[in-house]
Amino acid sequence: MSEAPVVAVLLDLVGSRQLEQRDVIQLEIEAGFASLAEIVPAIEPLHPTVGDEFQAVYSSLPAALRAALHARLSLPDGVDCRVGLGQGEIRVIGLGIAGSLQDGPAWWRARTAINRAHELEDGAVSTARSWFVGPDDPKLEEAAVNAYLLARDALIAPMSARDRRLVLGTMRGTSQKTLAEQESISQSAVSQALRRAGAGALAAGTRLFEDVS
């Protein structure tokens, strides 16, 4: 499928099985992820596979990082996710009922990454939800990306459902006036919520990766 390195993304929902009307929630999640495809172009857009797992393929690391951020912010109240990002090659090894069967370093690394995120969450970094595993070299880039992801996860962790909607709306270009109308709150309340949530830092971090790609 790819001779040049791409980024495979594995996303695992957290907490969805404890919710009532799981099928309704699933449709809501998939609708949110479908809108993501219009914001961040993908080789393969985020789509469900088995159980609570979704996967996608992006042409670059900045695109995958942005997509993972938007995906988490778009989740319904009470649902969270872990994300593993793996950079490398992907090859098609056969055909299945749902499409091509894929293998390769990008998928292996994405699986290693999501497992690492889970280990950190269960250990010393309870807010960790994301991890990146790149090629063998350079390790400095991998460390820098993961430092960014840990900080990003820590900002998102305390957000309310409204905070996530406001941050996501801002990142997608919706004005504070429109957001205030959608949430039935004042524009001042929107501004304060975005400031508390660290929306500016999240947006700036995303732009930094895109500016050097």
XYZ file of N, CA and C in Angstrom:
639
model
N 0.830 -1.213 0.000
C 0.000 0.000 0.000
C 0.861 1.258 0.000
N 1.943 1.275 0.793
C 2.764 2.479 0.904
C 4.233 2.120 0.891
N 4.964 2.663 -0.098
C 6.411 2.523 -0.084
C 7.015 3.605 0.800
N 6.415 4.810 0.764
C 6.852 5.890 1.642
C 6.202 5.719 3.009
N 6.878 6.173 4.069
C 6.296 6.056 5.411
C 4.982 6.828 5.531
N 4.025 6.232 6.190
C 2.748 6.870 6.506
C 2.539 6.730 8.010
N 1.429 7.221 8.515
C 1.135 7.086 9.943
C -0.179 6.334 10.114
N -0.088 5.168 10.732
C -1.271 4.374 11.067
C -1.777 4.810 12.437
N -3.084 4.888 12.585
C -3.700 5.319 13.840
C -4.668 4.252 14.333
N -4.481 3.827 15.562
C -5.430 2.948 16.241
C -6.076 3.745 17.366
N -7.388 3.719 17.426
C -8.132 4.442 18.461
C -9.062 3.461 19.156
N -8.945 3.405 20.474
C -9.737 2.468 21.275
C -10.632 3.259 22.225
N -11.936 3.077 22.128
C -12.861 3.794 23.003
C -12.738 3.309 24.440
N -12.884 4.239 25.376
C -12.806 3.930 26.803
C -14.126 4.338 27.450
N -14.759 3.413 28.134
C -15.968 3.734 28.880
C -17.263 3.579 28.122
N -17.198 3.251 26.847
C -18.426 3.195 26.042
C -19.321 2.021 26.420
N -18.735 0.935 26.882
C -19.542 -0.257 27.182
C -20.401 -0.084 28.430
N -20.072 0.894 29.259
C -20.858 1.130 30.466
C -22.054 2.049 30.205
N -22.146 2.576 29.000
C -23.211 3.523 28.688
C -24.484 2.810 28.252
N -25.618 3.400 28.598
C -26.879 2.903 28.072
C -26.990 3.323 26.605
N -27.800 2.607 25.854
C -27.994 2.890 24.430
C -26.653 2.946 23.694
N -25.887 1.891 23.871
C -24.561 1.816 23.250
C -24.634 1.981 21.739
N -25.683 1.447 21.106
C -25.802 1.553 19.654
C -26.025 2.997 19.213
N -26.780 3.745 20.012
C -27.019 5.155 19.693
C -25.724 5.951 19.830
N -24.977 5.668 20.899
C -23.697 6.341 21.121
C -22.732 6.036 19.984
N -22.726 4.785 19.522
C -21.843 4.397 18.420
C -22.120 5.241 17.179
N -23.393 5.444 16.871
C -23.751 6.257 15.710
C -23.292 7.701 15.890
N -23.404 8.199 17.118
C -22.967 9.568 17.402
C -21.457 9.695 17.230
N -20.728 8.694 17.709
C -19.271 8.697 17.568
C -18.879 8.659 16.096
N -19.501 7.775 15.347
C -19.168 7.632 13.931
C -19.506 8.897 13.149
N -20.584 9.580 13.525
C -20.934 10.840 12.864
C -19.867 11.898 13.132
N -19.379 11.939 14.374
C -18.316 12.883 14.710
C -17.042 12.596 13.952
N -16.709 11.325 13.816
C -15.501 10.947 13.086
C -15.661 11.200 11.587
N -16.878 11.058 11.071
C -17.119 11.317 9.645
C -16.868 12.789 9.320
N -17.263 13.682 10.223
C -17.019 15.108 9.995
C -15.529 15.419 10.030
N -14.774 14.608 10.750
C -13.322 14.786 10.826
C -12.679 14.616 9.458
N -13.204 13.707 8.649
C -12.635 13.444 7.323
C -12.687 14.683 6.435
N -13.619 15.590 6.726
C -13.725 16.824 5.953
C -12.707 17.863 6.423
N -12.184 17.686 7.624
C -11.244 18.649 8.204
C -9.798 18.235 7.955
N -9.518 16.947 8.131
C -8.157 16.421 7.979
C -8.172 15.326 6.909
N -7.619 15.591 5.730
C -7.591 14.572 4.673
C -6.840 13.325 5.133
N -7.354 12.164 4.740
C -6.757 10.896 5.163
C -6.600 9.959 3.974
N -5.592 9.093 4.048
C -5.481 8.011 3.074
C -6.628 7.037 3.305
N -6.860 6.744 4.578
C -8.029 5.967 5.007
C -8.628 6.689 6.207
N -9.833 7.227 6.106
C -10.418 7.956 7.240
C -10.718 7.041 8.420
N -10.853 7.639 9.563
C -11.118 6.898 10.792
C -12.422 6.116 10.666
N -12.342 4.806 10.881
C -13.519 3.949 10.713
C -13.477 2.803 11.714
N -14.647 2.256 12.091
C -14.684 1.170 13.077
C -14.159 -0.128 12.489
N -13.544 -0.937 13.343
C -13.065 -2.253 12.918
C -13.769 -3.330 13.739
N -13.254 -3.615 14.938
C -13.845 -4.649 15.790
C -14.069 -4.075 17.183
N -15.237 -4.338 17.761
C -15.506 -3.887 19.122
C -15.443 -2.375 19.233
N -14.608 -1.888 20.146
C -14.490 -0.453 20.397
C -13.328 0.178 19.643
N -12.761 -0.520 18.674
C -11.562 -0.024 18.004
C -11.880 0.613 16.653
N -11.165 1.698 16.381
C -11.220 2.388 15.092
C -9.794 2.475 14.553
N -9.669 2.668 13.244
C -8.339 2.849 12.684
C -8.389 3.793 11.493
N -7.213 4.371 11.182
C -7.093 5.302 10.064
C -5.646 5.313 9.598
N -5.429 5.882 8.425
C -4.075 6.046 7.896
C -3.949 7.466 7.357
N -2.861 8.148 7.741
C -2.603 9.512 7.291
C -1.244 9.591 6.606
N -1.117 10.557 5.712
C 0.114 10.672 4.928
C 1.257 11.293 5.710
N 0.932 11.993 6.799
C 1.978 12.675 7.565
C 1.674 12.628 9.055
N 2.710 12.829 9.854
C 2.536 12.865 11.305
C 1.703 14.066 11.750
N 1.937 15.288 11.224
C 1.090 16.410 11.635
C -0.395 16.157 11.386
N -0.721 15.542 10.250
C -2.129 15.250 9.959
C -2.690 14.252 10.962
N -1.914 13.223 11.289
C -2.373 12.212 12.251
C -2.544 12.815 13.640
N -1.627 13.687 14.047
C -1.726 14.337 15.355
C -2.975 15.217 15.432
N -3.220 15.953 14.369
C -4.398 16.831 14.344
C -5.682 16.004 14.362
N -5.708 14.937 13.577
C -6.901 14.087 13.519
C -7.195 13.456 14.873
N -6.154 12.976 15.547
C -6.343 12.343 16.853
C -6.890 13.340 17.871
N -6.419 14.577 17.804
C -6.915 15.618 18.712
C -8.394 15.905 18.449
N -8.740 16.114 17.194
C -10.134 16.404 16.853
C -11.040 15.227 17.206
N -10.548 14.012 16.984
C -11.357 12.827 17.289
C -11.684 12.764 18.773
N -10.694 12.986 19.619
C -10.943 12.906 21.061
C -11.892 14.008 21.518
N -11.705 15.209 20.993
C -12.566 16.321 21.390
C -14.008 16.131 20.918
N -14.207 15.347 19.866
C -15.553 15.167 19.308
C -16.364 14.083 20.009
N -15.755 13.347 20.925
C -16.457 12.227 21.560
C -17.607 12.704 22.452
N -18.676 11.916 22.542
C -19.808 12.271 23.408
C -19.404 12.276 24.881
N -20.192 12.938 25.682
C -19.950 12.985 27.125
C -19.925 11.566 27.703
N -18.933 11.280 28.531
C -18.825 9.970 29.157
C -17.975 8.979 28.399
N -17.513 9.355 27.207
C -16.676 8.464 26.400
C -15.316 9.109 26.194
N -14.264 8.332 26.355
C -12.910 8.812 26.099
C -12.242 7.810 25.163
N -10.988 8.037 24.847
C -10.296 7.104 23.954
C -8.801 7.104 24.226
N -8.177 6.018 23.822
C -6.721 5.935 23.743
C -6.345 5.905 22.273
N -5.180 6.471 21.969
C -4.751 6.531 20.574
C -3.298 6.099 20.459
N -3.026 5.224 19.505
C -1.663 4.834 19.178
C -1.344 5.240 17.759
N -0.217 5.920 17.575
C 0.209 6.354 16.247
C 1.523 5.665 15.901
N 1.577 5.049 14.730
C 2.779 4.345 14.301
C 3.199 4.770 12.910
N 4.464 5.168 12.774
C 4.956 5.633 11.476
C 5.787 4.554 10.804
N 5.565 4.377 9.517
C 6.314 3.373 8.771
C 5.587 2.994 7.495
N 5.944 1.843 6.963
C 5.317 1.372 5.734
C 4.112 0.492 6.066
N 3.175 0.443 5.129
C 2.014 -0.450 5.212
C 1.942 -1.234 3.910
N 1.688 -2.512 4.013
C 1.537 -3.317 2.799
C 0.234 -4.109 2.868
N -0.353 -4.324 1.711
C -1.565 -5.133 1.595
C -1.152 -6.584 1.428
N -1.698 -7.458 2.284
C -1.307 -8.870 2.246
C -2.447 -9.773 1.787
N -3.594 -9.178 1.495
C -4.721 -9.985 1.040
C -5.994 -9.170 1.022
N -7.095 -9.828 0.725
C -8.397 -9.176 0.688
C -9.349 -9.873 1.646
N -10.092 -9.078 2.401
C -11.087 -9.620 3.321
C -12.471 -9.144 2.944
N -13.458 -9.534 3.714
C -14.839 -9.141 3.438
C -14.997 -7.621 3.509
N -14.302 -6.997 4.472
C -14.450 -5.555 4.676
C -13.446 -4.727 3.881
N -12.577 -5.375 3.100
C -11.580 -4.632 2.335
C -10.222 -5.297 2.401
N -9.183 -4.512 2.123
C -7.837 -5.069 2.084
C -7.344 -5.435 3.479
N -6.554 -6.499 3.550
C -5.886 -6.894 4.788
C -4.499 -6.274 4.776
N -4.198 -5.504 5.813
C -2.953 -4.747 5.832
C -2.026 -5.219 6.943
N -0.743 -5.013 6.698
C 0.287 -5.367 7.668
C 1.439 -4.393 7.463
N 2.418 -4.478 8.322
C 3.592 -3.646 8.136
C 3.977 -2.874 9.379
N 5.172 -2.271 9.354
C 5.711 -1.581 10.531
C 4.811 -0.493 11.100
N 4.079 0.221 10.238
C 3.217 1.296 10.759
C 2.161 0.740 11.707
N 1.541 -0.385 11.333
C 0.523 -0.996 12.197
C 1.143 -1.615 13.440
N 2.308 -2.246 13.305
C 2.954 -2.840 14.484
C 3.273 -1.749 15.501
N 3.794 -0.625 14.993
C 4.173 0.472 15.895
C 2.950 1.141 16.514
N 1.867 1.250 15.752
C 0.637 1.825 16.311
C 0.110 0.961 17.450
N 0.195 -0.370 17.296
C -0.250 -1.276 18.360
C 0.649 -1.138 19.589
N 1.959 -1.064 19.367
C 2.888 -0.849 20.481
C 2.580 0.467 21.182
N 2.267 1.491 20.398
C 2.000 2.818 20.951
C 0.746 2.840 21.811
N -0.332 2.225 21.339
C -1.575 2.260 22.121
C -1.430 1.438 23.398
N -0.652 0.365 23.333
C -0.378 -0.416 24.544
C 0.432 0.407 25.547
N 1.382 1.195 25.030
C 2.196 2.041 25.908
C 1.333 3.121 26.569
N 0.409 3.701 25.809
C -0.497 4.703 26.380
C -1.312 4.104 27.519
N -1.760 2.863 27.326
C -2.540 2.175 28.364
C -1.682 1.933 29.601
N -0.434 1.517 29.397
C 0.476 1.284 30.526
C 0.693 2.565 31.329
N 0.910 3.666 30.631
C 1.127 4.940 31.319
C -0.117 5.370 32.090
N -1.279 5.192 31.464
C -2.541 5.546 32.117
C -2.735 4.746 33.401
N -2.384 3.481 33.363
C -2.541 2.623 34.540
C -1.425 2.825 35.555
N -0.371 3.547 35.162
C 0.775 3.751 36.032
C 0.864 5.163 36.573
N 2.000 5.808 36.296
C 2.294 7.093 36.915
C 1.651 8.284 36.217
N 1.122 8.082 35.000
C 0.564 9.210 34.241
C -0.896 8.906 33.921
N -1.766 9.148 34.876
C -3.173 8.748 34.728
C -3.897 9.486 33.609
N -3.376 10.645 33.202
C -4.027 11.408 32.131
C -3.578 10.969 30.741
N -2.583 10.100 30.649
C -2.052 9.690 29.337
C -3.106 8.936 28.539
N -3.259 9.323 27.289
C -4.186 8.632 26.390
C -3.566 8.387 25.017
N -2.423 8.995 24.731
C -1.851 8.938 23.383
C -0.362 8.630 23.432
N 0.110 7.943 22.376
C 1.544 7.669 22.271
C 1.910 7.495 20.805
N 3.152 7.789 20.488
C 3.656 7.690 19.113
C 4.913 6.843 19.084
N 4.984 5.931 18.127
C 6.196 5.151 17.885
C 6.598 5.366 16.434
N 7.803 5.901 16.242
C 8.292 6.169 14.896
C 9.328 5.157 14.457
N 9.977 5.426 13.340
C 11.063 4.565 12.877
C 12.176 4.508 13.915
N 13.108 3.615 13.717
C 14.190 3.437 14.695
C 14.960 4.727 14.938
N 15.117 5.538 13.917
C 15.797 6.823 14.040
C 14.968 7.885 13.322
N 14.954 9.152 13.776
C 15.646 9.641 14.965
C 14.771 9.524 16.214
N 15.336 9.097 17.297
C 14.586 8.939 18.543
C 14.218 10.282 19.176
N 15.013 11.325 18.868
C 14.725 12.634 19.455
C 13.353 13.133 19.005
N 13.023 12.937 17.732
C 11.709 13.358 17.238
C 10.595 12.605 17.959
N 10.783 11.307 18.138
C 9.769 10.504 18.825
C 9.562 11.000 20.254
N 10.660 11.302 20.942
C 10.565 11.797 22.317
C 9.846 13.143 22.363
N 10.152 14.026 21.405
C 9.518 15.344 21.374
C 8.013 15.222 21.123
N 7.634 14.345 20.202
C 6.211 14.147 19.907
C 5.488 13.611 21.134
N 6.089 12.664 21.829
C 5.428 12.080 22.995
C 5.366 13.048 24.172
N 6.367 13.908 24.303
C 6.290 14.948 25.333
C 5.102 15.873 25.046
N 4.934 16.218 23.775
C 3.785 17.037 23.364
C 2.474 16.316 23.648
N 2.390 15.033 23.314
C 1.152 14.277 23.522
C 0.798 14.171 25.003
N 1.792 13.958 25.851
C 1.531 13.874 27.291
C 0.965 15.196 27.819
N 1.554 16.308 27.361
C 1.064 17.618 27.797
C -0.339 17.879 27.246
N -0.551 17.489 25.993
C -1.870 17.683 25.375
C -2.945 16.879 26.103
N -2.621 15.636 26.414
C -3.572 14.794 27.143
C -3.908 15.378 28.510
N -2.894 15.943 29.165
C -3.120 16.524 30.490
C -4.043 17.739 30.414
N -3.980 18.487 29.315
C -4.885 19.625 29.136
C -6.321 19.162 28.891
N -6.481 18.090 28.126
C -7.819 17.625 27.763
C -8.510 16.917 28.928
N -7.736 16.227 29.762
C -8.308 15.375 30.816
C -9.357 16.071 31.689
N -9.110 17.291 32.185
C -10.108 17.905 33.081
C -11.247 18.621 32.364
N -11.254 18.622 31.041
C -12.288 19.353 30.308
C -13.662 18.731 30.506
N -14.658 19.584 30.616
C -16.046 19.121 30.605
C -16.456 18.859 29.157
N -17.618 18.253 28.982
C -18.122 18.018 27.627
C -18.288 19.343 26.885
N -18.766 20.368 27.596
C -18.924 21.684 26.962
C -17.568 22.257 26.572
N -16.588 22.142 27.456
C -15.247 22.637 27.139
C -14.738 22.018 25.841
N -14.914 20.695 25.708
C -14.431 20.011 24.503
C -15.154 20.527 23.258
N -16.457 20.741 23.373
C -17.205 21.263 22.223
C -16.715 22.655 21.835
N -16.460 23.480 22.840
C -16.007 24.841 22.563
C -14.620 24.849 21.933
N -13.717 24.047 22.472
C -12.358 23.983 21.920
C -12.392 23.455 20.491
N -13.155 22.398 20.277
C -13.247 21.826 18.933
C -13.865 22.828 17.960
N -14.914 23.503 18.395
C -15.542 24.496 17.531
C -14.585 25.607 17.148
N -13.807 26.076 18.123
C -12.824 27.125 17.857
C -11.786 26.650 16.854
N -11.306 25.414 17.024
C -10.300 24.875 16.108
C -10.849 24.704 14.695
N -12.159 24.569 14.590
C -12.769 24.410 13.265
C -13.282 25.731 12.701
N -12.909 26.827 13.367
C -13.195 28.143 12.816
C -14.526 28.756 13.188
N -15.242 28.164 14.135
C -16.521 28.729 14.567
C -16.268 29.920 15.482
N -16.973 31.010 15.265
C -16.765 32.214 16.071
C -17.270 32.012 17.495
N -16.722 32.794 18.417
C -17.168 32.710 19.809
C -18.633 33.125 19.933
N -19.069 34.049 19.106
C -20.473 34.475 19.123
C -21.392 33.297 18.778
N -21.021 32.556 17.733
C -21.830 31.400 17.326
C -21.789 30.308 18.383
N -20.613 30.074 18.955
C -20.488 29.061 20.007
C -21.359 29.415 21.207
N -21.382 30.696 21.557
C -22.207 31.144 22.687
C -23.685 30.871 22.415
N -24.115 31.131 21.197
C -25.514 30.876 20.834
C -25.828 29.383 20.878
N -24.894 28.560 20.394
C -25.109 27.112 20.388
C -25.209 26.545 21.799
N -24.440 27.112 22.723
C -24.405 26.602 24.092
C -25.344 27.353 25.031
N -26.009 28.382 24.520
C -26.920 29.208 25.335
C -26.205 29.818 26.538
N -25.003 30.341 26.271
C -24.237 31.040 27.301
C -23.727 32.348 26.697
N -23.138 33.199 27.538
C -22.633 34.475 27.040
C -21.312 34.286 26.294
N -20.989 35.246 25.446
C -19.717 35.194 24.726
C -18.552 35.293 25.699
N -18.751 36.052 26.778
C -17.717 36.157 27.808
C -17.457 34.803 28.458
N -18.522 34.029 28.687
C -18.364 32.696 29.282
C -17.607 31.770 28.343
N -17.846 31.911 27.047
C -17.104 31.116 26.060
C -15.624 31.450 26.129
N -15.316 32.737 26.140
C -13.924 33.186 26.185
C -13.216 32.671 27.434
N -13.892 32.755 28.576
C -13.297 32.281 29.830
C -13.076 30.771 29.804
N -14.047 30.033 29.264
C -13.924 28.574 29.196
C -12.763 28.163 28.301
N -12.607 28.841 27.173
C -11.510 28.522 26.254
C -10.159 28.820 26.891
N -10.100 29.905 27.647
C -8.853 30.266 28.317
C -8.505 29.231 29.378
N -9.481 28.826 30.173
C -9.248 27.812 31.212
C -8.831 26.475 30.608
N -9.414 26.132 29.471
C -9.149 24.834 28.851
C -7.812 24.783 28.122
N -7.174 25.924 27.947
C -5.900 25.933 27.225
C -6.064 25.798 25.727
N -7.174 26.321 25.201
C -7.451 26.187 23.771
C -6.353 26.811 22.916
N -5.828 27.942 23.366
C -4.770 28.600 22.607
C -3.525 27.741 22.493
N -3.147 27.094 23.592
C -1.965 26.226 23.578
C -2.186 25.009 22.682
N -3.386 24.429 22.737
C -3.688 23.269 21.892
C -3.607 23.638 20.415
N -4.172 24.782 20.062
C -4.149 25.217 18.667
C -2.729 25.547 18.219
N -1.966 26.214 19.080
C -0.597 26.586 18.725
C 0.281 25.351 18.548
N 0.101 24.361 19.417
C 0.877 23.129 19.298
C 0.612 22.415 17.991
N -0.649 22.377 17.592
C -1.007 21.750 16.316
C -0.365 22.486 15.152
N -0.406 23.814 15.186
C 0.168 24.614 14.091
C 1.672 24.435 13.991
N 2.355 24.297 15.121
C 3.810 24.138 15.091
C 4.217 22.912 14.287
N 3.523 21.800 14.496
C 3.847 20.590 13.739
C 3.524 20.769 12.260
N 2.418 21.440 11.966
C 2.032 21.629 10.568
C 2.978 22.584 9.851
N 3.524 23.559 10.575
C 4.407 24.551 9.958
C 5.743 23.961 9.525
N 6.170 22.869 10.160
C 7.473 22.277 9.812
C 7.333 21.056 8.918
N 6.099 20.698 8.553
C 5.900 19.504 7.725
C 6.169 19.810 6.256
